[in-house]
Short mmCIF file of C-alpha atoms and ligand atoms in Angstrom, two decimals:
data_model
loop_
_atom_site.label_atom_id
_atom_site.label_comp_id
_atom_site.label_asym_id
_atom_site.label_seq_id
_atom_site.Cartn_x
_atom_site.Cartn_y
_atom_site.Cartn_z
CA MET F 1 12.57 -25.74 16.49
CA LYS F 2 11.40 -23.63 19.47
CA VAL F 3 11.73 -20.40 18.93
CA LEU F 4 11.91 -17.77 21.95
CA VAL F 5 10.60 -14.23 20.30
CA LEU F 6 11.71 -10.92 22.01
CA ASN F 7 10.78 -7.97 21.37
CA SER F 8 12.72 -5.15 24.63
CA GLY F 9 11.49 -2.03 24.80
CA SER F 10 13.57 0.21 27.28
CA SER F 11 10.32 -0.85 30.52
CA SER F 12 8.55 -3.43 28.52
CA LEU F 13 9.69 -7.26 26.88
CA LYS F 14 6.83 -9.23 24.94
CA PHE F 15 7.55 -12.69 23.76
CA GLN F 16 5.83 -15.53 21.78
CA LEU F 17 7.57 -18.81 22.22
CA ILE F 18 7.18 -20.18 18.53
CA ASP F 19 6.89 -23.68 16.83
CA SER F 20 9.02 -23.22 13.96
CA GLU F 21 7.46 -26.05 11.77
CA THR F 22 4.26 -25.65 13.03
CA GLU F 23 3.56 -22.16 12.95
CA ASP F 24 2.54 -22.21 16.49
CA VAL F 25 2.00 -20.05 18.46
CA LEU F 26 3.00 -21.90 21.81
CA ALA F 27 2.71 -19.39 24.53
CA LYS F 28 3.11 -15.20 24.48
CA GLY F 29 2.39 -12.63 26.70
CA GLN F 30 4.59 -10.00 28.38
CA CYS F 31 6.18 -7.94 31.19
CA ASP F 32 5.58 -4.23 31.92
CA ARG F 33 6.97 -1.91 33.86
CA ILE F 34 10.31 -2.72 34.07
CA GLY F 35 12.57 -0.61 36.56
CA LEU F 36 9.75 0.94 37.83
CA ASP F 37 6.92 1.29 40.14
CA GLY F 38 3.44 -1.11 39.79
CA GLY F 39 5.30 -3.84 37.35
CA ASN F 40 3.06 -7.02 35.87
CA PHE F 41 3.63 -9.84 33.88
CA ALA F 42 0.60 -11.27 32.08
CA TYR F 43 0.90 -14.54 29.86
CA LYS F 44 -1.59 -16.28 27.77
CA GLY F 45 -1.13 -20.49 27.49
CA LYS F 46 -2.14 -23.05 28.25
CA GLU F 47 -3.57 -20.60 30.94
CA LYS F 48 -4.05 -17.15 31.04
CA TYR F 49 -3.21 -14.08 33.26
CA LYS F 50 -1.83 -11.26 34.67
CA LYS F 51 -0.09 -10.82 37.89
CA ASP F 52 1.46 -7.56 40.02
CA ILE F 53 5.02 -7.89 40.29
CA GLN F 54 8.23 -5.69 40.44
CA MET F 55 11.19 -6.24 37.98
CA ALA F 56 14.26 -4.70 39.08
CA ASP F 57 16.01 -4.78 35.25
CA HIS F 58 15.50 -7.12 32.06
CA SER F 59 17.07 -9.68 33.39
CA VAL F 60 14.73 -10.49 36.40
CA ALA F 61 11.82 -9.91 33.79
CA LEU F 62 13.34 -12.36 32.18
CA LYS F 63 13.56 -15.32 35.35
CA ILE F 64 9.93 -15.04 34.82
CA LEU F 65 9.31 -15.57 31.79
CA PHE F 66 11.88 -18.37 31.70
CA ASP F 67 9.51 -19.50 35.20
CA ALA F 68 6.19 -19.09 33.40
CA LEU F 69 7.19 -21.11 30.11
CA THR F 70 8.13 -24.51 32.58
CA ASN F 71 6.23 -23.62 35.15
CA PRO F 72 4.47 -27.38 35.66
CA GLU F 73 0.40 -27.01 35.28
CA SER F 74 0.17 -23.67 32.98
CA GLY F 75 3.96 -23.90 30.85
CA ALA F 76 4.78 -24.79 27.08
CA ILE F 77 7.95 -26.59 27.76
CA LYS F 78 9.62 -28.66 30.74
CA SER F 79 12.93 -27.15 30.84
CA VAL F 80 14.41 -24.05 29.25
CA ASP F 81 16.76 -26.37 27.62
CA GLU F 82 13.85 -26.69 25.05
CA ILE F 83 14.59 -23.56 23.22
CA ASP F 84 16.47 -24.21 20.40
CA ALA F 85 17.28 -20.26 19.00
CA ILE F 86 16.01 -16.46 20.82
CA GLY F 87 14.74 -14.53 17.94
CA HIS F 88 15.63 -10.68 19.18
CA ARG F 89 13.62 -7.70 16.98
CA VAL F 90 16.16 -5.11 16.77
CA VAL F 91 15.12 -1.69 15.24
CA HIS F 92 18.16 -0.21 13.97
CA GLY F 93 21.18 -2.34 12.36
CA GLY F 94 22.50 0.34 10.19
CA GLU F 95 24.49 -0.16 6.49
CA LYS F 96 25.75 -3.00 8.10
CA TYR F 97 22.90 -5.66 8.97
CA SER F 98 21.49 -5.95 6.17
CA ASP F 99 20.44 -9.66 6.98
CA PRO F 100 20.03 -10.98 10.70
CA VAL F 101 23.31 -11.79 12.22
CA LEU F 102 24.63 -14.28 15.18
CA LEU F 103 24.93 -12.38 18.30
CA ASP F 104 27.99 -12.58 19.71
CA GLU F 105 29.84 -9.59 22.11
CA LYS F 106 31.31 -7.63 18.58
CA ALA F 107 27.24 -7.34 17.31
CA LEU F 108 26.18 -6.86 20.18
CA LYS F 109 28.62 -3.98 20.32
CA ASP F 110 27.91 -3.65 17.25
CA ILE F 111 24.39 -2.61 18.48
CA ASP F 112 25.05 -0.66 20.92
CA ASP F 113 27.35 1.74 18.42
CA LEU F 114 24.10 2.33 16.34
CA SER F 115 22.20 3.81 19.94
CA ALA F 116 23.24 7.10 18.29
CA LEU F 117 20.93 6.58 15.29
CA ALA F 118 17.94 4.56 17.61
CA PRO F 119 18.42 6.32 20.90
CA LEU F 120 15.07 5.10 22.32
CA HIS F 121 15.17 2.08 21.06
CA ASN F 122 18.48 -0.15 20.37
CA PRO F 123 20.00 0.62 23.62
CA ALA F 124 16.27 -1.25 25.09
CA ASN F 125 17.15 -3.76 22.25
CA ALA F 126 20.53 -4.08 23.96
CA LEU F 127 19.51 -5.00 27.19
CA GLY F 128 17.12 -7.84 26.47
CA ILE F 129 19.86 -9.04 24.66
CA LYS F 130 22.72 -9.04 27.34
CA ALA F 131 19.72 -10.54 30.09
CA CYS F 132 19.57 -13.64 27.36
CA MET F 133 23.32 -13.71 27.44
CA GLU F 134 23.11 -14.19 30.90
CA ILE F 135 20.51 -16.38 31.75
CA THR F 136 21.19 -19.22 28.65
CA LYS F 137 23.38 -20.43 26.38
CA ALA F 138 21.25 -20.38 23.89
CA PRO F 139 22.02 -19.25 20.38
CA GLN F 140 20.72 -15.44 19.39
CA VAL F 141 20.14 -13.87 16.20
CA ALA F 142 18.79 -10.35 15.86
CA VAL F 143 16.22 -9.91 13.26
CA PHE F 144 16.62 -5.48 11.80
CA ASP F 145 13.36 -3.45 11.15
CA THR F 146 15.93 -1.55 8.40
CA ALA F 147 17.43 -5.06 7.05
CA PHE F 148 15.02 -5.59 4.21
CA HIS F 149 15.46 -1.67 2.95
CA GLN F 150 19.40 -2.12 2.80
CA THR F 151 18.61 -2.55 -0.71
CA MET F 152 17.41 0.51 -1.88
CA PRO F 153 19.12 2.23 -4.03
CA LYS F 154 21.70 4.65 -3.20
CA HIS F 155 20.11 7.52 -5.39
CA ALA F 156 16.42 6.42 -2.90
CA TYR F 157 18.59 6.95 -0.07
CA MET F 158 20.51 9.83 0.25
CA TYR F 159 19.10 13.15 1.26
CA ALA F 160 20.30 16.28 -0.74
CA LEU F 161 22.20 17.59 2.30
CA PRO F 162 26.16 17.93 2.23
CA TYR F 163 27.82 15.03 1.96
CA LYS F 164 29.60 15.22 5.18
CA TYR F 165 26.58 14.71 6.76
CA TYR F 166 26.30 11.01 5.36
CA GLU F 167 30.05 9.97 5.55
CA GLU F 168 30.72 11.39 8.82
CA ASN F 169 27.00 11.00 10.68
CA GLY F 170 25.15 8.04 8.70
CA VAL F 171 22.92 10.68 7.87
CA ARG F 172 20.19 8.42 4.59
CA ARG F 173 17.19 6.64 4.80
CA TYR F 174 17.52 3.48 6.74
CA GLY F 175 13.27 3.26 6.25
CA PHE F 176 11.80 0.82 9.32
CA HIS F 177 8.54 -1.89 10.25
CA GLY F 178 10.84 -4.31 7.49
CA THR F 179 10.39 -7.85 8.91
CA SER F 180 6.77 -6.24 8.50
CA HIS F 181 7.23 -5.85 4.69
CA LYS F 182 9.58 -8.83 4.24
CA PHE F 183 6.69 -10.67 5.56
CA ILE F 184 3.85 -9.56 3.52
CA THR F 185 6.03 -9.31 0.54
CA LYS F 186 7.37 -13.52 1.45
CA GLU F 187 3.30 -14.41 1.32
CA ALA F 188 2.72 -11.22 -1.91
CA LEU F 189 4.66 -12.80 -4.13
CA GLU F 190 4.05 -16.91 -3.37
CA TRP F 191 0.53 -15.88 -4.01
CA LEU F 192 0.86 -13.91 -7.38
CA LYS F 193 3.16 -16.16 -8.98
CA LYS F 194 0.11 -19.10 -8.14
CA ASP F 195 -2.86 -17.44 -8.78
CA TYR F 196 -1.39 -15.04 -11.31
CA GLY F 197 1.33 -16.25 -13.14
CA VAL F 198 3.65 -13.41 -11.84
CA LYS F 199 7.46 -13.95 -11.77
CA PRO F 200 8.53 -13.01 -8.16
CA GLU F 201 11.66 -11.61 -10.33
CA ASP F 202 9.86 -9.35 -12.48
CA SER F 203 6.79 -8.72 -9.34
CA LYS F 204 6.11 -4.81 -8.60
CA ILE F 205 4.46 -4.29 -5.69
CA ILE F 206 3.67 -1.76 -2.85
CA THR F 207 3.16 -2.69 0.66
CA CYS F 208 1.65 -0.84 2.85
CA HIS F 209 2.02 -1.27 6.50
CA LEU F 210 -0.71 1.28 8.02
CA GLY F 211 -0.76 1.53 11.93
CA ASN F 212 0.29 3.57 14.98
CA GLY F 213 3.37 3.31 13.06
CA SER F 214 2.57 3.64 9.42
CA SER F 215 5.24 2.76 6.69
CA ILE F 216 5.15 2.37 3.07
CA ALA F 217 7.59 0.21 -0.17
CA ALA F 218 8.57 0.44 -3.24
CA VAL F 219 9.46 -3.78 -3.49
CA LYS F 220 10.55 -4.19 -7.40
CA GLY F 221 11.78 -7.84 -7.71
CA GLY F 222 11.00 -9.09 -4.28
CA LYS F 223 14.15 -6.09 -3.15
CA VAL F 224 13.19 -2.69 -1.61
CA ILE F 225 13.86 0.04 -4.04
CA ASP F 226 11.76 2.90 -1.88
CA THR F 227 10.61 3.88 1.31
CA THR F 228 8.61 6.59 3.23
CA MET F 229 10.38 6.01 6.64
CA GLY F 230 14.11 7.42 6.85
CA LEU F 231 17.07 8.41 9.17
CA THR F 232 14.26 8.16 12.06
CA PRO F 233 10.40 6.11 11.45
CA GLU F 234 8.94 9.99 11.35
CA PRO F 235 8.84 11.06 8.37
CA GLY F 236 6.14 9.41 5.89
CA LEU F 237 2.71 8.90 5.90
CA ILE F 238 0.82 10.80 8.89
CA MET F 239 0.48 8.17 11.99
CA GLY F 240 -1.46 7.95 15.03
CA THR F 241 0.87 10.19 16.56
CA ARG F 242 3.26 10.77 14.14
CA ALA F 243 3.43 13.61 11.78
CA GLY F 244 4.96 12.80 8.70
CA ASP F 245 6.55 14.31 5.66
CA VAL F 246 6.75 18.21 6.78
CA ASP F 247 8.97 21.03 5.64
CA PRO F 248 12.11 21.22 8.01
CA SER F 249 11.89 24.69 7.49
CA ALA F 250 8.26 24.35 9.43
CA ILE F 251 9.74 22.73 12.33
CA THR F 252 12.21 25.82 12.91
CA PHE F 253 9.96 28.48 12.09
CA ILE F 254 7.64 26.89 15.33
CA GLU F 255 10.58 26.46 17.62
CA ALA F 256 11.70 29.81 16.91
CA LYS F 257 7.77 31.41 17.03
CA HIS F 258 6.88 28.98 20.29
CA ASN F 259 10.70 29.48 22.06
CA ILE F 260 10.75 25.56 22.32
CA SER F 261 13.41 23.54 22.52
CA PRO F 262 14.64 20.90 19.65
CA GLU F 263 14.06 18.23 22.60
CA GLU F 264 10.07 19.18 22.94
CA MET F 265 9.64 19.59 19.11
CA ASP F 266 10.94 16.31 19.19
CA LYS F 267 8.07 15.00 21.28
CA ILE F 268 5.90 17.26 18.92
CA LEU F 269 6.38 15.52 16.41
CA ASN F 270 6.19 12.14 17.68
CA LYS F 271 4.00 12.12 20.23
CA LYS F 272 1.22 15.12 19.62
CA SER F 273 0.69 15.33 15.66
CA GLY F 274 -0.70 13.08 13.06
CA LEU F 275 -4.41 11.96 13.22
CA LEU F 276 -3.95 13.15 17.15
CA GLY F 277 -2.65 17.01 16.07
CA ILE F 278 -5.34 17.10 13.06
CA SER F 279 -8.36 15.65 14.48
CA GLY F 280 -7.97 17.17 18.75
CA LYS F 281 -9.60 13.90 19.12
CA SER F 282 -7.33 10.75 19.18
CA SER F 283 -4.48 8.64 17.67
CA ASP F 284 -6.59 5.84 17.08
CA MET F 285 -8.67 5.68 13.27
CA ARG F 286 -11.67 4.13 14.67
CA ASP F 287 -12.77 7.40 16.91
CA ILE F 288 -11.62 9.28 13.62
CA ILE F 289 -13.83 7.43 11.50
CA GLU F 290 -16.62 7.34 14.00
CA GLY F 291 -16.50 11.33 14.52
CA MET F 292 -16.04 11.52 10.90
CA GLY F 293 -19.54 9.85 10.84
CA ASN F 294 -21.06 12.09 13.31
CA GLY F 295 -20.24 14.68 11.28
CA ASP F 296 -16.76 15.94 13.07
CA GLU F 297 -14.78 18.14 10.33
CA ARG F 298 -11.46 17.31 11.69
CA CYS F 299 -11.74 13.81 11.69
CA LYS F 300 -13.27 14.07 8.39
CA LEU F 301 -9.72 16.47 7.23
CA THR F 302 -7.93 14.06 9.14
CA TYR F 303 -9.02 11.16 7.30
CA ASP F 304 -8.43 13.10 4.41
CA MET F 305 -4.56 13.83 4.50
CA LEU F 306 -4.65 10.06 5.60
CA VAL F 307 -6.13 8.48 2.79
CA TYR F 308 -4.54 11.22 0.47
CA SER F 309 -0.95 10.57 2.23
CA ILE F 310 -0.87 7.23 1.00
CA LYS F 311 -2.53 7.64 -2.25
CA LYS F 312 0.12 9.90 -3.57
CA PHE F 313 3.37 7.36 -2.21
CA ILE F 314 1.36 4.33 -3.78
CA GLY F 315 1.18 7.38 -7.22
CA ALA F 316 5.34 7.86 -6.57
CA TYR F 317 6.02 4.08 -6.37
CA ALA F 318 3.90 3.21 -9.43
CA ALA F 319 5.86 5.55 -11.44
CA ALA F 320 9.73 4.61 -9.58
CA MET F 321 8.45 1.00 -10.83
CA ASN F 322 7.07 1.52 -14.48
CA GLY F 323 3.96 0.36 -12.73
CA VAL F 324 2.77 -2.50 -10.02
CA ASP F 325 1.13 -5.29 -10.19
CA ALA F 326 -0.61 -5.55 -6.52
CA ILE F 327 -0.69 -3.05 -4.15
CA VAL F 328 -0.82 -4.90 -0.16
CA PHE F 329 -1.82 -4.11 2.64
CA THR F 330 -1.08 -4.47 6.45
CA GLY F 331 -1.13 -3.21 9.77
CA GLY F 332 -3.94 -3.34 12.17
CA ILE F 333 -5.32 0.17 9.82
CA GLY F 334 -4.42 -2.05 6.72
CA GLU F 335 -6.29 -5.09 7.88
CA ASN F 336 -9.35 -3.39 9.09
CA SER F 337 -9.95 0.01 8.31
CA GLU F 338 -12.94 -0.69 5.16
CA PRO F 339 -13.22 3.14 4.45
CA VAL F 340 -9.52 3.93 4.43
CA ARG F 341 -8.66 1.20 1.69
CA ARG F 342 -12.18 2.50 -0.47
CA GLY F 343 -10.39 6.14 0.04
CA VAL F 344 -7.32 4.88 -1.14
CA LEU F 345 -8.12 3.34 -3.64
CA THR F 346 -11.25 5.03 -4.90
CA ASN F 347 -10.29 6.49 -8.86
CA MET F 348 -7.26 4.28 -9.33
CA GLU F 349 -8.40 3.21 -12.46
CA PHE F 350 -5.36 4.37 -13.50
CA LEU F 351 -3.64 1.66 -12.24
CA GLY F 352 -5.61 -1.21 -13.66
CA VAL F 353 -7.15 -0.83 -9.64
CA HIS F 354 -10.62 -1.56 -9.82
CA LEU F 355 -12.25 -2.37 -5.54
CA ASP F 356 -14.95 -4.94 -5.64
CA PRO F 357 -17.07 -2.95 -2.70
CA GLU F 358 -18.23 -5.98 -1.07
CA LYS F 359 -15.09 -7.94 -1.14
CA ASN F 360 -13.50 -4.54 0.30
CA LYS F 361 -15.41 -5.48 4.01
CA VAL F 362 -13.21 -7.94 4.86
CA MET F 363 -11.24 -7.61 7.93
CA GLY F 364 -7.96 -8.79 9.64
CA GLU F 365 -8.15 -12.10 7.00
CA ARG F 366 -6.44 -12.52 3.76
CA ALA F 367 -8.61 -11.27 0.99
CA ASP F 368 -8.07 -9.68 -2.20
CA LEU F 369 -10.43 -6.52 -2.50
CA THR F 370 -10.23 -6.27 -7.01
CA THR F 371 -13.10 -7.29 -9.59
CA ASP F 372 -11.78 -10.00 -11.47
CA ASN F 373 -9.70 -8.74 -14.06
CA SER F 374 -8.18 -5.66 -11.96
CA GLY F 375 -4.77 -5.32 -11.06
CA LYS F 376 -4.76 -6.66 -7.81
CA ALA F 377 -4.94 -4.91 -3.70
CA LEU F 378 -4.54 -7.26 -0.92
CA VAL F 379 -4.95 -7.68 2.48
CA ILE F 380 -2.08 -9.78 3.93
CA PRO F 381 -2.43 -9.68 7.71
CA THR F 382 1.51 -9.37 9.54
CA ASN F 383 2.77 -11.52 11.72
CA GLU F 384 6.22 -10.15 12.51
CA GLU F 385 6.75 -12.63 14.98
CA LEU F 386 7.37 -16.06 12.98
CA MET F 387 8.68 -13.58 10.32
CA ILE F 388 11.12 -13.55 12.93
CA ALA F 389 11.64 -16.83 13.86
CA LEU F 390 11.91 -18.13 10.83
CA GLU F 391 14.40 -15.13 9.67
CA THR F 392 16.06 -17.14 13.47
CA VAL F 393 15.67 -20.78 12.30
CA SER F 394 17.34 -19.80 8.82
CA VAL F 395 20.03 -18.45 10.57
CA VAL F 396 20.72 -21.04 13.72
CA THR F 397 20.28 -23.89 10.68
CA GLY F 398 21.99 -22.34 8.34
CA LYS F 399 19.37 -23.20 5.87
P1 ADP W 401 1.04 -0.98 16.34
O1 ADP W 401 1.61 -0.48 15.08
O2 ADP W 401 1.28 -0.63 17.51
O3 ADP W 401 1.26 -2.29 16.10
P2 ADP W 401 -1.52 -1.37 14.62
O4 ADP W 401 -0.83 -2.21 13.97
O5 ADP W 401 -2.05 -2.57 15.77
O6 ADP W 401 0.01 -0.77 15.80
O7 ADP W 401 -2.68 -0.72 14.82
C1 ADP W 401 -3.45 0.25 14.98
C2 ADP W 401 -4.45 1.12 14.17
O8 ADP W 401 -4.75 -0.09 13.94
C3 ADP W 401 -5.19 2.07 15.07
O9 ADP W 401 -4.83 3.31 14.71
C4 ADP W 401 -6.61 1.54 15.26
O10 ADP W 401 -7.24 1.90 15.30
C5 ADP W 401 -6.14 0.64 13.53
N1 ADP W 401 -7.11 -0.17 14.06
C6 ADP W 401 -7.50 -1.13 14.35
N2 ADP W 401 -8.60 -1.72 14.35
C7 ADP W 401 -9.55 -0.89 13.48
C8 ADP W 401 -10.60 -0.79 12.92
N3 ADP W 401 -11.83 -2.08 12.75
N4 ADP W 401 -11.05 0.23 11.72
C9 ADP W 401 -10.20 1.29 11.74
N5 ADP W 401 -8.75 0.70 12.38
C10 ADP W 401 -8.82 0.11 13.33
#
């Protein structure tokens, strides 16, 4: 099947057209600055180009995208009817959606209603879905970032706040990056079964998605039992510009000391903290490593804090599962950063993990990073778009 995978932001629309049988990407690109001045469209298929074009809203952006896909010279298909299904990345599925869902008016309303929990994302996702409903009759599926984490037991997802906030407002841990954690879990379990005889139902793995946003999940028997992100994608690890775990009273303390509103504080926690906040230099891990190499102490502290926060969660999740068969790395940092993986995996012998420094030099490819008789640490590049395409096919075909 040919599946169009869409990731709609408030002013952007990223797409990939994927052949689900061959797993080939037939075309991809993105519309940027929708509804703003300076809009532009980037396309990569038979030809690669970028053009400036105003897009009043998501419907206009989608029409431009469909025109590009069906362009006789540079397009990937002859007619829009060749698109068998559309898969949408949707950030929040709440407690209702533990699996992808075929979209209809009711599911769309649910996504809109969940905007209270993801005000920056769900309204934008809903815009993309509505625009598609207006333009095409192809079946559409929502694939939720939170869904894979819905198997967490209640003692892992509850916060020790007054119970009414859970009952009345749905305040609990949901977790994010679920599509990525699911993809690398699927790949890791196949690998561990084939090469190491680990039965998927008995498996214990820790999946580390380390990118601009980062999260870790404990996956037992193929099901998430805990994850580092929470009600929002803010807690857990230190990220590019997000703080990760902070004493909640430190937040109210800073607000009072500096006369900062909750909205401003939220911006500080989301956009000015993390690698950027500590280093004072950059949110990009490559810059932090470079700064550290040049003797910058704040960059060194940033690196040490990131590595330590990852290590701590791996230890916690190994305890939660009574062991671990494999630690799996993905995302821009997880797939590429030799120093970060080295920092995390050094002094992990108590878990039976012995790093092979040569193998750890790998970048952007599947690899086993450990010595022969070691517990496993793997790199598996993520592919969220492919996962969304495969889930979409599964919902549409019922298989
Ligand atoms: P997103 O979460 O936005 O999808 P990515 O998964 O692309 O982000 O990850 C971006 C992060 O990956 C950045 O911090 C970047 O510095 C880091 N990264 C990419 N390549 C490397 C590399 N070679 N070494 C270290 N970090 C890298």
